[in-house]
């Protein structure tokens, strides 16, 4: 049945913009694939563990906001490698710094100092005091109070955070009247995502991820974000740590209210629990502020944050930053890593972070994207469940029909646009922070066509 039958129902007729009409049919069909691609994928599937459901496309290079497949087709990447490539693909500065450092020193173990890991830690703490965060108002200049541990991924950073909460909890137990052995419980929140290791998975309360690998670590309590009244019974004297994303990413792009974070901060102080913000997805300027919590008053700030994704623009790295009140309980030999803090990863991260901190027009460009998505939500009230969620360049477009996020992802890819799903009802838009206004408009033309196709498919009962 043609999708171009006249559209008739209670929704007022609205014609597609000319720019969007260009994308009503697929421009990047998944098939037929060239025989060589088909053969390669068949060979890979015999050797690669089946953990990802991937479309039949092989990307061979990138440039800025674009990825190119083996057929030289270009794709506008609004997924940013899942919120990673903040400076875009194949960035020249990153490539140069990486090449120069690789020629000098890649790795020399944490048994010895290197030229870059201390510099990166210093930059992270200095920028945090400049932009505000971790209890500091913006423009705080004193040189102490925060410490950084360098790791290799977000999950590994969270794993460290949970361990540091345990060790601090033991030290704080007596003050709140419980045995050190009992102060071991962790609190997390529904729709959270904190990683796939046993620790990270245990505080990621999603049955799809958890059930196949149960039993998980014991003593984890699960609450609901923004439910202030539940906090007294949820966070108790036995709680050593509370982990939360200030803007939930993977779980559906949900904003956490500042009042809730303030109440959580107060409750953690009452019971001597370490408050952990997982800023792996929402941090490092994705919210347009250094940290998602930088814009909040210090009485909503955490004791410890974790970060990863964009820190080295795709080169693996993760980090934990904590207040001295947590760091004082960690001693040499109690935690470590072989690769974390290598001269190569930290040199690249230092370069990336320095440039992210100077990124022009971030708030203005994020405003344009938000306005365009709000406009699409208003134009397709029969498809999109308003309001658009999220902050800055971490945005979620929610759908009324729970089958539509996955369908929208496919329709967009077949029109040369890469987006992500988030939670059960939304698509997630997390582009490089270098995105130009023209690229925002191009992405929204494709999204408009996708929404139009979904509308027509619903109309025709597809
Ligand atoms: C908020 C959050 N925490 C933790 C992780 C896990 O990070 P990684 O995949 O680098 O281990 C992710 C990854 O998507 C994330 O979004």
Short mmCIF file of C-alpha atoms and ligand atoms in Angstrom, two decimals:
data_model
loop_
_atom_site.label_atom_id
_atom_site.label_comp_id
_atom_site.label_asym_id
_atom_site.label_seq_id
_atom_site.Cartn_x
_atom_site.Cartn_y
_atom_site.Cartn_z
CA UNK A 1 0.00 0.00 0.00
CA UNK A 2 1.37 3.43 -0.90
CA UNK A 3 2.31 5.66 2.02
CA UNK A 4 1.23 8.64 -0.02
CA UNK A 5 -2.52 8.29 0.24
CA UNK A 6 -4.09 11.54 1.46
CA UNK A 7 -3.81 11.78 5.24
CA UNK A 8 -7.18 11.95 7.00
CA UNK A 9 -7.99 11.89 10.67
CA UNK A 10 -8.55 14.31 13.56
CA UNK A 11 -5.03 15.73 13.28
CA UNK A 12 -5.06 18.98 11.30
CA UNK A 13 -3.49 18.56 7.88
CA UNK A 14 -0.03 20.02 7.71
CA UNK A 15 2.24 19.76 4.70
CA UNK A 16 5.77 18.49 5.03
CA UNK A 17 8.52 21.05 4.61
CA UNK A 18 10.31 20.79 1.25
CA UNK A 19 13.54 19.89 3.04
CA UNK A 20 11.87 17.03 4.91
CA UNK A 21 10.04 15.78 1.81
CA UNK A 22 13.44 14.89 0.33
CA UNK A 23 13.72 12.19 3.01
CA UNK A 24 10.28 10.63 2.82
CA UNK A 25 11.75 7.64 0.95
CA UNK A 26 14.90 5.84 2.16
CA UNK A 27 18.09 7.41 0.83
CA UNK A 28 20.35 4.82 2.54
CA UNK A 29 18.59 1.44 2.21
CA UNK A 30 20.02 -1.44 4.30
CA UNK A 31 19.89 -3.77 1.33
CA UNK A 32 20.97 -4.96 -1.10
CA UNK A 33 24.49 -4.90 0.33
CA UNK A 34 27.46 -5.31 -2.03
CA UNK A 35 28.52 -8.98 -2.11
CA UNK A 36 31.87 -8.12 -0.43
CA UNK A 37 30.11 -6.53 2.58
CA UNK A 38 27.69 -9.41 2.83
CA UNK A 39 30.54 -11.95 2.79
CA UNK A 40 32.56 -10.05 5.40
CA UNK A 41 29.59 -9.79 7.77
CA UNK A 42 28.83 -13.48 7.35
CA UNK A 43 32.47 -14.34 8.20
CA UNK A 44 32.51 -11.98 11.24
CA UNK A 45 29.29 -13.49 12.59
CA UNK A 46 30.98 -16.89 12.81
CA UNK A 47 33.66 -15.52 15.20
CA UNK A 48 32.22 -12.53 17.07
CA UNK A 49 30.21 -13.11 20.26
CA UNK A 50 26.59 -12.31 19.66
CA UNK A 51 26.08 -9.42 22.12
CA UNK A 52 24.97 -6.69 19.70
CA UNK A 53 22.14 -6.55 17.13
CA UNK A 54 23.75 -4.48 14.36
CA UNK A 55 22.48 -3.35 10.94
CA UNK A 56 24.38 -4.66 7.88
CA UNK A 57 26.63 -1.62 7.50
CA UNK A 58 30.40 -1.33 7.98
CA UNK A 59 31.66 2.15 8.84
CA UNK A 60 35.11 2.81 7.48
CA UNK A 61 35.85 6.45 8.35
CA UNK A 62 34.48 9.60 9.92
CA UNK A 63 34.86 13.34 9.60
CA UNK A 64 33.31 15.84 12.00
CA UNK A 65 29.62 14.98 12.43
CA UNK A 66 29.65 12.42 9.59
CA UNK A 67 30.40 8.72 9.34
CA UNK A 68 31.02 6.99 5.99
CA UNK A 69 30.22 3.37 5.24
CA UNK A 70 32.06 0.94 2.96
CA UNK A 71 29.84 2.12 0.08
CA UNK A 72 31.01 5.72 0.75
CA UNK A 73 27.53 6.75 1.90
CA UNK A 74 27.59 9.55 4.50
CA UNK A 75 25.55 9.44 7.73
CA UNK A 76 24.89 12.43 10.00
CA UNK A 77 25.80 11.06 13.43
CA UNK A 78 23.45 12.45 16.11
CA UNK A 79 24.47 9.56 18.38
CA UNK A 80 28.07 10.75 18.81
CA UNK A 81 29.26 7.16 19.27
CA UNK A 82 26.81 7.05 22.25
CA UNK A 83 27.69 10.48 23.66
CA UNK A 84 31.42 9.97 23.20
CA UNK A 85 32.77 11.89 20.20
CA UNK A 86 32.37 15.38 21.67
CA UNK A 87 34.85 16.87 19.20
CA UNK A 88 33.49 14.90 16.26
CA UNK A 89 35.02 12.07 14.26
CA UNK A 90 38.66 12.02 13.10
CA UNK A 91 39.43 15.33 14.79
CA UNK A 92 42.78 16.62 13.51
CA UNK A 93 43.99 17.95 16.87
CA UNK A 94 43.17 14.68 18.65
CA UNK A 95 44.91 12.67 15.89
CA UNK A 96 48.01 14.87 16.09
CA UNK A 97 48.31 14.74 19.89
CA UNK A 98 47.64 10.99 19.90
CA UNK A 99 50.28 10.35 17.22
CA UNK A 100 52.90 12.53 18.91
CA UNK A 101 52.37 10.96 22.34
CA UNK A 102 52.22 7.41 20.92
CA UNK A 103 55.62 8.03 19.33
CA UNK A 104 56.95 9.22 22.72
CA UNK A 105 55.40 6.96 25.40
CA UNK A 106 52.19 4.90 25.41
CA UNK A 107 52.36 3.15 28.77
CA UNK A 108 54.74 2.87 31.70
CA UNK A 109 52.53 1.43 34.50
CA UNK A 110 51.23 3.09 37.65
CA UNK A 111 54.40 2.06 39.50
CA UNK A 112 55.95 5.27 38.15
CA UNK A 113 54.80 8.80 37.40
CA UNK A 114 54.25 9.94 33.84
CA UNK A 115 54.05 13.44 32.34
CA UNK A 116 50.28 13.55 31.82
CA UNK A 117 48.10 11.80 34.43
CA UNK A 118 48.85 14.39 37.14
CA UNK A 119 48.25 17.19 34.62
CA UNK A 120 44.84 15.75 33.72
CA UNK A 121 43.86 15.38 37.39
CA UNK A 122 44.97 18.97 38.01
CA UNK A 123 42.96 20.22 35.01
CA UNK A 124 39.85 18.34 36.15
CA UNK A 125 39.97 19.73 39.69
CA UNK A 126 40.86 23.26 38.52
CA UNK A 127 38.07 23.38 35.94
CA UNK A 128 35.59 22.03 38.51
CA UNK A 129 36.45 24.88 40.86
CA UNK A 130 36.26 27.39 38.01
CA UNK A 131 32.88 26.20 36.65
CA UNK A 132 31.42 25.10 40.01
CA UNK A 133 30.77 21.58 41.25
CA UNK A 134 31.69 19.09 43.97
CA UNK A 135 30.62 21.60 46.65
CA UNK A 136 32.41 24.58 45.06
CA UNK A 137 30.76 27.75 43.79
CA UNK A 138 32.01 28.87 40.34
CA UNK A 139 35.34 30.71 40.35
CA UNK A 140 36.64 29.01 43.49
CA UNK A 141 40.40 29.25 43.38
CA UNK A 142 41.82 27.28 46.31
CA UNK A 143 44.10 24.49 45.20
CA UNK A 144 43.06 21.55 47.36
CA UNK A 145 39.97 19.58 48.33
CA UNK A 146 39.47 17.21 45.39
CA UNK A 147 41.27 14.05 44.22
CA UNK A 148 41.05 12.06 40.96
CA UNK A 149 41.48 8.34 40.24
CA UNK A 150 42.01 7.46 36.57
CA UNK A 151 40.49 4.33 35.03
CA UNK A 152 39.59 2.99 31.57
CA UNK A 153 35.82 3.11 31.18
CA UNK A 154 32.63 4.33 32.76
CA UNK A 155 31.87 1.00 34.34
CA UNK A 156 35.32 0.80 35.87
CA UNK A 157 34.93 4.33 37.23
CA UNK A 158 31.60 3.35 38.84
CA UNK A 159 33.13 0.19 40.22
CA UNK A 160 35.80 2.33 41.91
CA UNK A 161 33.13 4.74 43.18
CA UNK A 162 31.17 1.91 44.85
CA UNK A 163 34.36 0.59 46.48
CA UNK A 164 35.31 4.08 47.74
CA UNK A 165 31.77 4.42 49.17
CA UNK A 166 32.19 1.09 50.98
CA UNK A 167 35.56 2.01 52.48
CA UNK A 168 34.33 5.49 53.54
CA UNK A 169 31.15 3.96 54.94
CA UNK A 170 33.12 1.66 57.24
CA UNK A 171 35.06 4.63 58.57
CA UNK A 172 31.85 6.63 59.19
CA UNK A 173 29.81 3.79 60.72
CA UNK A 174 30.54 4.43 64.37
CA UNK A 175 29.46 8.09 64.09
CA UNK A 176 25.96 7.04 62.99
CA UNK A 177 25.68 4.17 65.46
CA UNK A 178 26.05 1.07 63.28
CA UNK A 179 28.70 -1.67 63.02
CA UNK A 180 31.26 -1.09 60.29
CA UNK A 181 30.32 -4.46 58.76
CA UNK A 182 26.68 -3.36 58.45
CA UNK A 183 27.35 -0.05 56.72
CA UNK A 184 27.56 -1.62 53.30
CA UNK A 185 24.20 -1.00 51.58
CA UNK A 186 23.92 0.86 48.29
CA UNK A 187 20.99 2.87 46.92
CA UNK A 188 20.20 3.40 43.24
CA UNK A 189 17.17 4.51 41.22
CA UNK A 190 14.79 3.03 38.68
CA UNK A 191 15.73 3.72 35.02
CA UNK A 192 19.37 4.17 36.02
CA UNK A 193 22.25 2.82 33.97
CA UNK A 194 25.63 2.43 35.67
CA UNK A 195 27.37 -0.30 33.67
CA UNK A 196 27.63 -4.04 33.11
CA UNK A 197 30.18 -5.26 35.69
CA UNK A 198 28.78 -7.07 38.75
CA UNK A 199 28.92 -3.84 40.80
CA UNK A 200 27.65 -1.55 38.04
CA UNK A 201 24.96 -4.04 37.03
CA UNK A 202 23.80 -4.47 40.63
CA UNK A 203 22.91 -0.74 40.73
CA UNK A 204 21.30 -0.82 37.25
CA UNK A 205 17.81 -2.04 38.15
CA UNK A 206 16.70 -3.14 34.71
CA UNK A 207 15.50 -6.78 34.58
CA UNK A 208 16.59 -7.07 30.93
CA UNK A 209 20.21 -6.49 31.96
CA UNK A 210 20.16 -8.01 35.46
CA UNK A 211 18.07 -11.19 35.29
CA UNK A 212 20.36 -13.35 33.11
CA UNK A 213 23.27 -12.73 35.48
CA UNK A 214 21.61 -12.97 38.90
CA UNK A 215 22.46 -13.27 41.76
CA UNK A 216 23.98 -9.83 41.94
CA UNK A 217 25.71 -8.16 44.87
CA UNK A 218 23.42 -8.04 47.92
CA UNK A 219 22.30 -4.99 49.89
CA UNK A 220 21.12 -2.79 47.00
CA UNK A 221 17.94 -0.74 47.50
CA UNK A 222 16.07 0.81 44.57
CA UNK A 223 14.12 4.08 44.77
CA UNK A 224 12.30 6.44 42.41
CA UNK A 225 13.84 9.72 41.31
CA UNK A 226 12.04 12.86 42.50
CA UNK A 227 10.20 10.99 45.32
CA UNK A 228 11.46 13.06 48.24
CA UNK A 229 9.12 11.43 50.76
CA UNK A 230 10.66 8.00 50.28
CA UNK A 231 14.18 9.13 51.14
CA UNK A 232 14.06 8.58 54.91
CA UNK A 233 13.21 4.90 54.56
CA UNK A 234 15.29 4.39 51.40
CA UNK A 235 18.58 5.86 52.65
CA UNK A 236 19.37 4.60 56.15
CA UNK A 237 22.24 4.43 58.65
CA UNK A 238 23.28 1.21 56.89
CA UNK A 239 23.66 2.98 53.52
CA UNK A 240 27.30 3.57 52.56
CA UNK A 241 26.63 5.04 49.11
CA UNK A 242 23.87 6.45 46.89
CA UNK A 243 24.45 6.52 43.13
CA UNK A 244 22.37 8.63 40.74
CA UNK A 245 22.64 10.23 37.28
CA UNK A 246 21.62 13.92 37.60
CA UNK A 247 20.05 13.45 34.14
CA UNK A 248 19.27 9.80 33.41
CA UNK A 249 20.53 8.84 29.95
CA UNK A 250 20.18 5.25 28.79
CA UNK A 251 17.06 4.75 30.92
CA UNK A 252 15.02 7.30 28.95
CA UNK A 253 16.42 10.86 29.44
CA UNK A 254 14.79 11.83 32.75
CA UNK A 255 15.67 15.06 34.56
CA UNK A 256 16.18 14.83 38.31
CA UNK A 257 14.69 17.81 40.22
CA UNK A 258 17.09 20.06 42.07
CA UNK A 259 14.86 19.83 45.19
CA UNK A 260 15.22 16.05 45.11
CA UNK A 261 19.02 16.27 44.84
CA UNK A 262 19.10 18.76 47.74
CA UNK A 263 16.98 16.40 49.87
CA UNK A 264 19.22 13.47 48.87
CA UNK A 265 22.31 15.50 49.82
CA UNK A 266 20.78 16.28 53.24
CA UNK A 267 19.82 12.65 53.85
CA UNK A 268 23.28 11.36 52.87
CA UNK A 269 24.83 13.82 55.34
CA UNK A 270 22.45 12.66 58.11
CA UNK A 271 23.40 8.99 57.71
CA UNK A 272 27.03 9.37 56.63
CA UNK A 273 26.53 7.99 53.10
CA UNK A 274 28.67 8.96 50.11
CA UNK A 275 26.60 10.73 47.42
CA UNK A 276 27.78 9.61 43.97
CA UNK A 277 26.75 11.39 40.77
CA UNK A 278 27.30 9.30 37.65
CA UNK A 279 28.12 12.05 35.12
CA UNK A 280 29.44 9.57 32.56
CA UNK A 281 26.80 10.56 30.02
CA UNK A 282 25.53 13.94 31.25
CA UNK A 283 28.90 15.41 32.31
CA UNK A 284 31.81 17.09 30.52
CA UNK A 285 29.71 19.86 28.89
CA UNK A 286 26.96 17.64 27.42
CA UNK A 287 24.46 19.57 29.57
CA UNK A 288 26.31 22.72 28.28
CA UNK A 289 27.84 23.14 31.77
CA UNK A 290 31.03 21.32 32.83
CA UNK A 291 28.97 18.99 35.04
CA UNK A 292 25.22 18.56 34.98
CA UNK A 293 25.38 19.56 38.66
CA UNK A 294 27.60 22.64 38.06
CA UNK A 295 24.47 24.70 37.43
CA UNK A 296 22.95 23.64 40.78
CA UNK A 297 23.58 25.20 44.21
CA UNK A 298 26.38 23.55 46.25
CA UNK A 299 23.82 22.02 48.63
CA UNK A 300 22.81 19.76 45.70
CA UNK A 301 26.39 18.70 44.93
CA UNK A 302 27.82 15.17 45.40
CA UNK A 303 30.83 13.80 47.30
CA UNK A 304 32.08 11.93 44.28
CA UNK A 305 31.48 11.91 40.51
CA UNK A 306 32.30 9.46 37.77
CA UNK A 307 33.06 10.41 34.16
CA UNK A 308 34.19 8.68 30.99
CA UNK A 309 32.65 8.80 27.51
CA UNK A 310 33.88 12.07 25.86
CA UNK A 311 36.92 12.62 28.08
CA UNK A 312 39.39 11.47 25.38
CA UNK A 313 36.94 11.76 22.44
CA UNK A 314 36.70 7.98 21.99
CA UNK A 315 40.05 6.78 23.32
CA UNK A 316 39.14 4.60 26.34
CA UNK A 317 39.32 6.44 29.66
CA UNK A 318 37.26 6.84 32.83
CA UNK A 319 37.79 8.78 36.04
CA UNK A 320 36.49 9.22 39.56
CA UNK A 321 36.72 12.62 41.24
CA UNK A 322 36.02 12.83 44.96
CA UNK A 323 36.15 15.25 47.85
CA UNK A 324 39.04 14.86 50.29
CA UNK A 325 36.50 13.61 52.86
CA UNK A 326 36.22 10.42 50.74
CA UNK A 327 39.81 10.36 49.45
CA UNK A 328 41.24 10.31 52.99
CA UNK A 329 39.94 6.73 53.43
CA UNK A 330 41.73 5.37 50.34
CA UNK A 331 45.31 4.22 50.87
CA UNK A 332 48.09 2.98 48.55
CA UNK A 333 47.44 -0.56 47.34
CA UNK A 334 43.71 -0.53 48.14
CA UNK A 335 42.62 0.10 44.53
CA UNK A 336 44.41 0.16 41.19
CA UNK A 337 44.48 -0.57 37.47
CA UNK A 338 47.07 -1.56 34.87
CA UNK A 339 46.06 0.77 32.05
CA UNK A 340 44.22 3.62 33.80
CA UNK A 341 46.08 6.95 33.73
CA UNK A 342 48.45 5.94 30.93
CA UNK A 343 50.44 8.80 29.37
CA UNK A 344 48.63 8.25 26.05
CA UNK A 345 45.04 8.33 27.35
CA UNK A 346 45.67 11.22 29.74
CA UNK A 347 47.59 13.30 27.19
CA UNK A 348 44.69 12.95 24.74
CA UNK A 349 42.14 13.66 27.49
CA UNK A 350 44.04 16.79 28.56
CA UNK A 351 43.85 18.06 24.98
CA UNK A 352 40.15 17.18 24.63
CA UNK A 353 39.13 18.69 27.97
CA UNK A 354 41.05 21.91 27.28
CA UNK A 355 39.18 22.30 24.00
CA UNK A 356 35.77 21.35 25.42
CA UNK A 357 36.21 24.07 28.04
CA UNK A 358 36.63 26.64 25.23
CA UNK A 359 33.77 25.43 23.03
CA UNK A 360 31.95 28.47 21.56
CA UNK A 361 28.15 29.01 21.43
CA UNK A 362 27.34 25.75 23.19
CA UNK A 363 24.20 27.00 24.91
CA UNK A 364 22.99 28.87 21.81
CA UNK A 365 23.40 25.82 19.54
CA UNK A 366 21.77 23.52 22.11
CA UNK A 367 18.91 26.03 22.24
CA UNK A 368 18.44 25.76 18.47
CA UNK A 369 18.27 21.95 18.68
CA UNK A 370 15.77 22.13 21.55
CA UNK A 371 13.61 24.62 19.69
CA UNK A 372 13.57 22.45 16.56
CA UNK A 373 12.65 19.32 18.55
CA UNK A 374 9.95 21.21 20.46
CA UNK A 375 8.60 22.31 17.07
CA UNK A 376 8.52 18.73 15.79
CA UNK A 377 6.80 17.56 18.99
CA UNK A 378 4.16 20.27 18.54
CA UNK A 379 3.65 19.38 14.85
CA UNK A 380 3.23 15.65 15.52
CA UNK A 381 1.13 15.44 18.72
CA UNK A 382 -0.34 12.16 17.43
CA UNK A 383 3.15 10.57 17.37
CA UNK A 384 5.31 12.43 19.92
CA UNK A 385 4.55 12.45 23.64
CA UNK A 386 5.46 16.01 24.73
CA UNK A 387 7.47 17.43 26.34
CA UNK A 388 10.92 16.81 24.90
CA UNK A 389 13.13 15.66 27.82
CA UNK A 390 16.70 16.32 28.90
CA UNK A 391 19.20 19.19 28.91
CA UNK A 392 21.70 20.73 26.50
CA UNK A 393 22.87 18.14 24.00
CA UNK A 394 21.36 15.20 25.93
CA UNK A 395 17.82 15.19 24.62
CA UNK A 396 15.05 12.62 24.41
CA UNK A 397 12.09 12.71 22.02
CA UNK A 398 9.38 10.54 23.60
CA UNK A 399 6.78 8.59 21.60
CA UNK A 400 3.19 7.68 22.37
CA UNK A 401 3.60 4.24 20.79
CA UNK A 402 6.28 2.13 22.51
CA UNK A 403 7.15 0.42 19.19
CA UNK A 404 8.03 3.76 17.59
CA UNK A 405 11.49 4.52 19.11
CA UNK A 406 13.04 1.40 17.54
CA UNK A 407 11.16 1.98 14.28
CA UNK A 408 12.25 5.64 14.21
CA UNK A 409 15.88 4.56 14.67
CA UNK A 410 15.66 2.30 11.60
CA UNK A 411 13.77 4.84 9.48
CA UNK A 412 16.33 7.52 10.38
CA UNK A 413 19.32 5.29 9.57
CA UNK A 414 17.77 4.42 6.22
CA UNK A 415 17.74 8.17 5.56
CA UNK A 416 21.36 8.73 6.62
CA UNK A 417 20.74 9.86 10.22
CA UNK A 418 22.06 8.03 13.29
CA UNK A 419 20.12 8.36 16.57
CA UNK A 420 19.69 6.11 19.64
CA UNK A 421 16.82 4.74 21.66
CA UNK A 422 16.54 5.56 25.38
CA UNK A 423 14.44 3.65 27.90
CA UNK A 424 11.09 2.30 26.84
CA UNK A 425 9.57 5.28 25.05
CA UNK A 426 12.13 7.67 23.57
CA UNK A 427 14.83 8.27 21.01
CA UNK A 428 18.01 9.90 22.30
CA UNK A 429 19.91 12.66 20.55
CA UNK A 430 23.49 13.13 21.76
CA UNK A 431 25.58 14.65 18.95
CA UNK A 432 29.14 15.92 19.01
CA UNK A 433 29.33 19.23 20.84
CA UNK A 434 30.92 20.74 17.72
CA UNK A 435 27.67 20.39 15.78
CA UNK A 436 26.92 23.32 13.45
CA UNK A 437 23.48 24.95 13.20
CA UNK A 438 23.18 23.71 9.61
CA UNK A 439 23.71 20.12 10.82
CA UNK A 440 21.02 20.58 13.48
CA UNK A 441 18.59 21.67 10.77
CA UNK A 442 19.61 18.79 8.49
CA UNK A 443 18.99 16.27 11.32
CA UNK A 444 15.60 17.82 12.03
CA UNK A 445 14.55 17.64 8.36
CA UNK A 446 15.20 13.88 8.48
CA UNK A 447 13.43 13.55 11.84
CA UNK A 448 10.43 15.40 10.43
CA UNK A 449 10.27 12.91 7.54
CA UNK A 450 10.58 10.02 10.01
CA UNK A 451 7.70 11.37 12.11
CA UNK A 452 5.64 11.80 8.94
CA UNK A 453 6.30 8.18 7.92
CA UNK A 454 5.34 7.00 11.43
CA UNK A 455 2.16 9.05 11.25
CA UNK A 456 1.26 7.57 7.86
CA UNK A 457 2.14 4.05 8.98
CA UNK A 458 -0.12 4.45 12.04
CA UNK A 459 -2.85 5.86 9.85
CA UNK A 460 -2.64 2.79 7.63
CA UNK A 461 -2.31 0.38 10.55
CA UNK A 462 1.25 -0.70 9.64
C1 LIG B 1 25.42 6.96 32.92
C2 LIG B 1 26.32 5.84 32.49
N1 LIG B 1 27.04 5.19 33.41
C3 LIG B 1 27.86 4.18 33.09
C4 LIG B 1 28.01 3.78 31.80
C5 LIG B 1 28.95 2.65 31.44
O1 LIG B 1 30.08 3.21 30.81
P1 LIG B 1 31.02 2.29 29.91
O2 LIG B 1 30.19 1.73 28.80
O3 LIG B 1 32.11 3.22 29.45
O4 LIG B 1 31.58 1.23 30.78
C6 LIG B 1 27.27 4.41 30.79
C7 LIG B 1 27.34 3.94 29.40
O5 LIG B 1 26.48 4.16 28.59
C8 LIG B 1 26.40 5.46 31.15
O6 LIG B 1 25.66 6.10 30.24
#
